[in-house]
PDB file of C-alpha atoms in Angstrom:
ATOM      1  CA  UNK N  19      -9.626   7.304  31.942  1.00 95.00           C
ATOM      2  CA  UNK N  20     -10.821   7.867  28.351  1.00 94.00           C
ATOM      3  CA  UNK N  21      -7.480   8.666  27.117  1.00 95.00           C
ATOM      4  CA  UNK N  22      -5.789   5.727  28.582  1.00 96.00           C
ATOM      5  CA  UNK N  23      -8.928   3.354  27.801  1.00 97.00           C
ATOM      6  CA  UNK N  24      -8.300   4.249  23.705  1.00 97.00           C
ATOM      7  CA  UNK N  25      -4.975   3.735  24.473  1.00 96.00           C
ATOM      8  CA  UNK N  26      -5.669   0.101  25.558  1.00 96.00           C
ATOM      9  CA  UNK N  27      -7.300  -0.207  22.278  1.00 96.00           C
ATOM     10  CA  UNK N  28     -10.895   0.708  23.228  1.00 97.00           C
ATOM     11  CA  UNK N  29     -12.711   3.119  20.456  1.00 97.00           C
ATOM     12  CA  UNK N  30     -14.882   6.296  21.749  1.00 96.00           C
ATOM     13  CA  UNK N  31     -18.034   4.854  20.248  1.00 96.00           C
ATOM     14  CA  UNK N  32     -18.015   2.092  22.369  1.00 97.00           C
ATOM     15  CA  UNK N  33     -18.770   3.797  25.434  1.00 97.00           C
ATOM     16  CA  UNK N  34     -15.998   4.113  27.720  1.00 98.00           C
ATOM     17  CA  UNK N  35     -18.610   3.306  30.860  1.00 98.00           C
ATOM     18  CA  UNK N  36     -19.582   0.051  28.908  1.00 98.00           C
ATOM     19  CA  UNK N  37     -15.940  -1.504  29.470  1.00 98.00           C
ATOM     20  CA  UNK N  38     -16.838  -1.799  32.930  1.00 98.00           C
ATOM     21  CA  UNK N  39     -19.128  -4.670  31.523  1.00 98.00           C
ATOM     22  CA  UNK N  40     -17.342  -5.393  28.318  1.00 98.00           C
ATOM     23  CA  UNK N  41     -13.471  -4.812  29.110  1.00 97.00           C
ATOM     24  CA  UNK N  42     -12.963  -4.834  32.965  1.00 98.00           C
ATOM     25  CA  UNK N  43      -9.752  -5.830  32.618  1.00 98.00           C
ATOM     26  CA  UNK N  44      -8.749  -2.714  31.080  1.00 98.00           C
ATOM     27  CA  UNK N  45     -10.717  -0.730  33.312  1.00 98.00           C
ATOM     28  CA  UNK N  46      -8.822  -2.808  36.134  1.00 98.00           C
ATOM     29  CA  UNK N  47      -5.066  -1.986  34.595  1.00 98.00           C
ATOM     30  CA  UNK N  48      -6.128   1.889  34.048  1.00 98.00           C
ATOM     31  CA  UNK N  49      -6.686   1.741  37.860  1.00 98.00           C
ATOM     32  CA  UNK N  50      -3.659  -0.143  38.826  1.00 98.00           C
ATOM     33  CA  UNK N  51      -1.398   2.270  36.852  1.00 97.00           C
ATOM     34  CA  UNK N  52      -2.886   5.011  38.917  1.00 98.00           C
ATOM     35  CA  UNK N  53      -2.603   3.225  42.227  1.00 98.00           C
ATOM     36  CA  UNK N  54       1.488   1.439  41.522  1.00 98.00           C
ATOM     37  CA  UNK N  55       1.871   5.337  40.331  1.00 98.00           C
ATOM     38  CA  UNK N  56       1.392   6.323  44.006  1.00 98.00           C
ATOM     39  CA  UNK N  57      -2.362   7.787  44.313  1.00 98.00           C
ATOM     40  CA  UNK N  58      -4.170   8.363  46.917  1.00 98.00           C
ATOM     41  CA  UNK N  59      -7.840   8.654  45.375  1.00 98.00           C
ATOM     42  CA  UNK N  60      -8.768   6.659  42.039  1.00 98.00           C
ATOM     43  CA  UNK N  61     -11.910   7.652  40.348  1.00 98.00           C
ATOM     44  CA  UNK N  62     -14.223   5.303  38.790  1.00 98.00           C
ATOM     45  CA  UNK N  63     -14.855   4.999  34.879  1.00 98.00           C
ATOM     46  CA  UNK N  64     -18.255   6.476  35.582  1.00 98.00           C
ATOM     47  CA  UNK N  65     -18.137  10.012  34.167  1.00 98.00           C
ATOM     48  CA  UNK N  66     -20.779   9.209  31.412  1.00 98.00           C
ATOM     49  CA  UNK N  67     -22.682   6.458  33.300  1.00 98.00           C
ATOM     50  CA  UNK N  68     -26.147   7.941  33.725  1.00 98.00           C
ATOM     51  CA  UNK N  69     -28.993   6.804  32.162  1.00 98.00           C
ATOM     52  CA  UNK N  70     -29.504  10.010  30.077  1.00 98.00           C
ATOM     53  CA  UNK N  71     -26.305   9.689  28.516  1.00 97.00           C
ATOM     54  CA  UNK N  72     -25.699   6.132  28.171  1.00 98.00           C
ATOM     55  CA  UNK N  73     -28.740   6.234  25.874  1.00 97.00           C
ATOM     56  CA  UNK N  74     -26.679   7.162  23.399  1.00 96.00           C
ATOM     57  CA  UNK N  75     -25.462   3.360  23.255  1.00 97.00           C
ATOM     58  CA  UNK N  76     -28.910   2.297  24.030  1.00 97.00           C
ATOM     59  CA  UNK N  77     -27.802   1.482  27.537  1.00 98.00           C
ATOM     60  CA  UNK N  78     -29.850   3.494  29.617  1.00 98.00           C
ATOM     61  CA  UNK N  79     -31.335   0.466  31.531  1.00 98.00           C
ATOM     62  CA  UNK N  80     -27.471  -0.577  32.569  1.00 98.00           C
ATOM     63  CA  UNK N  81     -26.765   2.315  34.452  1.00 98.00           C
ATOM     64  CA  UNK N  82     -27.266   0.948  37.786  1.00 98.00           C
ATOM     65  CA  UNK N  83     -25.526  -2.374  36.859  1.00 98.00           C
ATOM     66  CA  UNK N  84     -21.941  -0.034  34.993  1.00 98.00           C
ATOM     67  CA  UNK N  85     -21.870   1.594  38.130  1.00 98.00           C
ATOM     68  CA  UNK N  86     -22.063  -0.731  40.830  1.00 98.00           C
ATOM     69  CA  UNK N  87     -19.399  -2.644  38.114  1.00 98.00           C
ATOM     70  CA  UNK N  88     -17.012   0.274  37.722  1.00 98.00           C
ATOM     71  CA  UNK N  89     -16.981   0.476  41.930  1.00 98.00           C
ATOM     72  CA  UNK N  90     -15.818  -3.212  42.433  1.00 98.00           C
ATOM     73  CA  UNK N  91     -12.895  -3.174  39.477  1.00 98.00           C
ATOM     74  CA  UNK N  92     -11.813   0.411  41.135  1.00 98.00           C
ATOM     75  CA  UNK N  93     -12.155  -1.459  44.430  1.00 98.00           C
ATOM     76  CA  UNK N  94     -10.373  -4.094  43.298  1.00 98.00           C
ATOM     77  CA  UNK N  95      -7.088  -2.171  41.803  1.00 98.00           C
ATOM     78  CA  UNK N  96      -7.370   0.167  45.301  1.00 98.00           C
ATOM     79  CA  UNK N  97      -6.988  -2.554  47.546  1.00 97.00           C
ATOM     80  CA  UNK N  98      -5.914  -0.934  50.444  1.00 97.00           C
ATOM     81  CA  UNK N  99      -3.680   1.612  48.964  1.00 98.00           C
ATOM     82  CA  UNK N 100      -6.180   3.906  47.791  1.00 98.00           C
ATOM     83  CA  UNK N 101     -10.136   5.774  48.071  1.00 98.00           C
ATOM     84  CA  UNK N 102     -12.455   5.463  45.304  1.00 98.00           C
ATOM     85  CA  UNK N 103     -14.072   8.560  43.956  1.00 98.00           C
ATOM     86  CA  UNK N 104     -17.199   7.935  42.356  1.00 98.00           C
ATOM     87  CA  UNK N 105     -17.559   9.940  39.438  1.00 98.00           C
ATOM     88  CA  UNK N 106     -20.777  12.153  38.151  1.00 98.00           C
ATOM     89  CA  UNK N 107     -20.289  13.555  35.232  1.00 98.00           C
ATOM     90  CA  UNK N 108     -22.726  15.480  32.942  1.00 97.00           C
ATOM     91  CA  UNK N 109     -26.155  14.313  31.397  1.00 97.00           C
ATOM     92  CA  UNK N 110     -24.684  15.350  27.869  1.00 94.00           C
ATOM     93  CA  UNK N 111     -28.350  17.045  27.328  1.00 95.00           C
ATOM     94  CA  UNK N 112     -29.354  20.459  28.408  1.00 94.00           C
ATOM     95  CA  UNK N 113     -31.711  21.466  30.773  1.00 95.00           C
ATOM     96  CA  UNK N 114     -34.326  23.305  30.134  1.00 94.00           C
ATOM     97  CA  UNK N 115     -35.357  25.718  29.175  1.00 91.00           C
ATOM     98  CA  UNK N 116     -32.368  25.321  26.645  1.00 90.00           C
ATOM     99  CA  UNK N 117     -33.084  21.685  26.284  1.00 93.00           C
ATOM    100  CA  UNK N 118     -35.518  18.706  26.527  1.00 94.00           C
ATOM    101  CA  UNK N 119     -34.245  17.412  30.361  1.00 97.00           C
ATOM    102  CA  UNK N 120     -36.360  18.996  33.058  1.00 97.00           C
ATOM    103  CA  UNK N 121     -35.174  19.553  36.644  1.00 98.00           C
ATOM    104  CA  UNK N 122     -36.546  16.119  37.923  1.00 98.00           C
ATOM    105  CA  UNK N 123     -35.183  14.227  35.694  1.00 98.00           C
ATOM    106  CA  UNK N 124     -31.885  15.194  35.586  1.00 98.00           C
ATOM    107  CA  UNK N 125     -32.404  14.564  39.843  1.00 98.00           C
ATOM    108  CA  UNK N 126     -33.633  11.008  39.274  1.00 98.00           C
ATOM    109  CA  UNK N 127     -30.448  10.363  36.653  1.00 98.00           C
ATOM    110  CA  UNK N 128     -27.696  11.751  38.872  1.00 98.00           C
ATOM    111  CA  UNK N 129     -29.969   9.881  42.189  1.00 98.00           C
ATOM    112  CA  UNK N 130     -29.903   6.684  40.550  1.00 98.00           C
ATOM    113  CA  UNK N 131     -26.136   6.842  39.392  1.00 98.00           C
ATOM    114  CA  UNK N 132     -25.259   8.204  42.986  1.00 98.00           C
ATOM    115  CA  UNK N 133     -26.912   5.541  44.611  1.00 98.00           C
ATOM    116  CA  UNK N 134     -25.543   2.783  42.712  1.00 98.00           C
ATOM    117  CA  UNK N 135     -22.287   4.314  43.343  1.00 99.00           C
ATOM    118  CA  UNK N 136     -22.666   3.906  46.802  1.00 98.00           C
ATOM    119  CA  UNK N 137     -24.158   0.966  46.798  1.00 98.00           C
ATOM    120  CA  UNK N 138     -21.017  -0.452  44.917  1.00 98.00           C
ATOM    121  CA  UNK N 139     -19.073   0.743  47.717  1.00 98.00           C
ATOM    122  CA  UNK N 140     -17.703   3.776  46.699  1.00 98.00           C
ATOM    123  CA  UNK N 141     -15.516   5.642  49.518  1.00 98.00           C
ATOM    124  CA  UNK N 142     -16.460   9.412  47.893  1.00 98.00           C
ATOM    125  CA  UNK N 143     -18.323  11.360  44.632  1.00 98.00           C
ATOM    126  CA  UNK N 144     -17.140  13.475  42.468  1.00 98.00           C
ATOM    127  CA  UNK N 145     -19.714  15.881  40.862  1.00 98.00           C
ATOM    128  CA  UNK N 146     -17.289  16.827  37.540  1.00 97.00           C
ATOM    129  CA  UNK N 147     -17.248  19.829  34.639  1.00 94.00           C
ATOM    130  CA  UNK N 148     -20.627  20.356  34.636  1.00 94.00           C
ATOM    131  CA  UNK N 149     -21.645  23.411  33.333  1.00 92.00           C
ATOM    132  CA  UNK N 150     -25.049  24.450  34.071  1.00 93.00           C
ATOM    133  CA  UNK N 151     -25.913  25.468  37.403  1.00 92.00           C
ATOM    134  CA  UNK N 152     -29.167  23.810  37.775  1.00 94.00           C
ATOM    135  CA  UNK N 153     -27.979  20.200  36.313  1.00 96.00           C
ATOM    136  CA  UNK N 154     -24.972  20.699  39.392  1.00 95.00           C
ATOM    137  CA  UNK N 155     -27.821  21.773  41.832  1.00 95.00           C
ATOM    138  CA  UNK N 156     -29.840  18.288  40.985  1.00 97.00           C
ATOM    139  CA  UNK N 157     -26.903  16.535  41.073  1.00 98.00           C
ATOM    140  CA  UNK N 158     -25.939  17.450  44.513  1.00 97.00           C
ATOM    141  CA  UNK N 159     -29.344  17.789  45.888  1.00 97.00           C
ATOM    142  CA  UNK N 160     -29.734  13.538  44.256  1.00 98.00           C
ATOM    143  CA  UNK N 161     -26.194  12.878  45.878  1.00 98.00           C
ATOM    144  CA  UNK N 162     -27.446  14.385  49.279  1.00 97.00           C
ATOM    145  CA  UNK N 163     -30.761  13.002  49.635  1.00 98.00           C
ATOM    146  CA  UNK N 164     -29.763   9.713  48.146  1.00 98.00           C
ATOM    147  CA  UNK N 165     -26.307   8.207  50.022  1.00 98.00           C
ATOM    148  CA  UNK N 166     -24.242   9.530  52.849  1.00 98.00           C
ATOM    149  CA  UNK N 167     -21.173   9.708  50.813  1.00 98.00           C
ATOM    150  CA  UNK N 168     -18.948  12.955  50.901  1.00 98.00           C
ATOM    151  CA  UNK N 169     -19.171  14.900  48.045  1.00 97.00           C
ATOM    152  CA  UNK N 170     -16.513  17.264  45.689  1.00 96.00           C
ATOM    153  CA  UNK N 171     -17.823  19.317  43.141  1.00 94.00           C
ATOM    154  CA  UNK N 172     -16.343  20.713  40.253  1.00 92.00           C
ATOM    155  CA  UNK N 173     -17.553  22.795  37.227  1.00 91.00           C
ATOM    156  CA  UNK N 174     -16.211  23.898  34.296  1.00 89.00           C
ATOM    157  CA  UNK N 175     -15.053  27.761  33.394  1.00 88.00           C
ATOM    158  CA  UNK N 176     -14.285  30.121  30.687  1.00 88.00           C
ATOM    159  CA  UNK N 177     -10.748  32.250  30.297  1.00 89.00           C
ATOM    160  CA  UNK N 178     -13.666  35.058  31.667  1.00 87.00           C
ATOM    161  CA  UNK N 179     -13.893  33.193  35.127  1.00 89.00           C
ATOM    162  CA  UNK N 180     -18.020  31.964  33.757  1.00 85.00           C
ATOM    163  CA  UNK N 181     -19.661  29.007  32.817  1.00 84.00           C
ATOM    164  CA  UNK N 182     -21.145  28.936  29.054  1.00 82.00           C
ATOM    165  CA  UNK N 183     -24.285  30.291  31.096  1.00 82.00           C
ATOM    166  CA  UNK N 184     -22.635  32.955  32.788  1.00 83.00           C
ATOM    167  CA  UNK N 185     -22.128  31.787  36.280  1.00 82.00           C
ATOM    168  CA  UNK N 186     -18.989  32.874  38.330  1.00 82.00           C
ATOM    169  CA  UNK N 187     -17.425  30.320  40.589  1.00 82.00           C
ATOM    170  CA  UNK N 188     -18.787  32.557  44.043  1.00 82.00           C
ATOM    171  CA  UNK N 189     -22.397  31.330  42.867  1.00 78.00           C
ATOM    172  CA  UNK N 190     -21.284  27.565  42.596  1.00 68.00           C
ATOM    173  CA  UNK N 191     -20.053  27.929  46.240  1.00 68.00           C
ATOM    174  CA  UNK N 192     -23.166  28.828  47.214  1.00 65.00           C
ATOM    175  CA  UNK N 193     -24.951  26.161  45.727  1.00 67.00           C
ATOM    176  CA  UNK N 194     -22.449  23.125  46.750  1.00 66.00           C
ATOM    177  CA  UNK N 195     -22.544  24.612  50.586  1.00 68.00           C
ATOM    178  CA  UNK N 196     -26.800  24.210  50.138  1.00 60.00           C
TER     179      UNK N 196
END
């Protein structure tokens, strides 16, 4: 989505989740390329839409409003051809102890993106390249509790077969099946 959204003319430090708001029209015709190219699933321009990171463009009180947004362009490029994926991705802070984000709040950012998500319309979510073990355990324990949505979840991994923290890909199992 990024790489076809600076394509369309959009620069990084605009905040690819704020052309939901800004630029749907673009968000719309990233879509559309995806769905007249034959697919299935579309996700939504959400992967940085929580209000931890969208404070980096002082948006953090938008998050609820970029997400329900990105579902109903998605929705509106899927017609009937196509799912849409809501997706979660990272906070962009570490958790603690390595960082300043404790558990809960990492649960209330992923509950309130999740729920907006759904609320939007969403037909799935998409829990994407996180890293940290306990940021993906709030984010599927907030997607759980918080909608009735199916969830996929996906971190990211070394050349070793770990995350930056050391986790294998047996232990994320474990924690998606919870």
């Amino acid at each position: 989505m990024g790489t076809l959204l600076m394509q369309a003319g959009v620069r990084p430090e605009e905040g690819f989740d704020l052309q939901n708001l800004t630029n749907p029209d673009k968000v719309q015709a990233v879509h559309q390329a995806y769905v007249d190219a034959g697919a299935n699933i579309i996700e939504t321009n959400t992967f940085g839409a929580n209000r931890i990171k969208l404070a980096d463009y002082n948006a953090s009180d938008k998050a609820k409003e970029i997400n329900i947004a990105a579902v109903k362009i998605a929705k509106l490029a899927a017609g009937d051809k196509a799912y849409v994926c809501g997706s979660i991705g990272p906070l962009g802070k570490l958790l603690h102890p390595y960082g300043a984000v404790n558990f809960d709040e990492a649960y209330e950012a992923f509950a309130e993106q999740a729920r907006a998500l759904s609320a939007g319309g969403a037909d799935i979510l998409c829990i994407e390249t996180i890293s940290d073990l306990q940021e993906m355990r709030a984010a599927i324990i907030a997607a759980k509790q918080n909608t009735k949505l199916p969830i996929i979840s996906s971190m990211t991994y070394d050349e070793n077969q770990r995350t930056v923290y050391g986790t294998p890909p047996e232990v994320h199992s474990v924690v998606a099946q919870a």
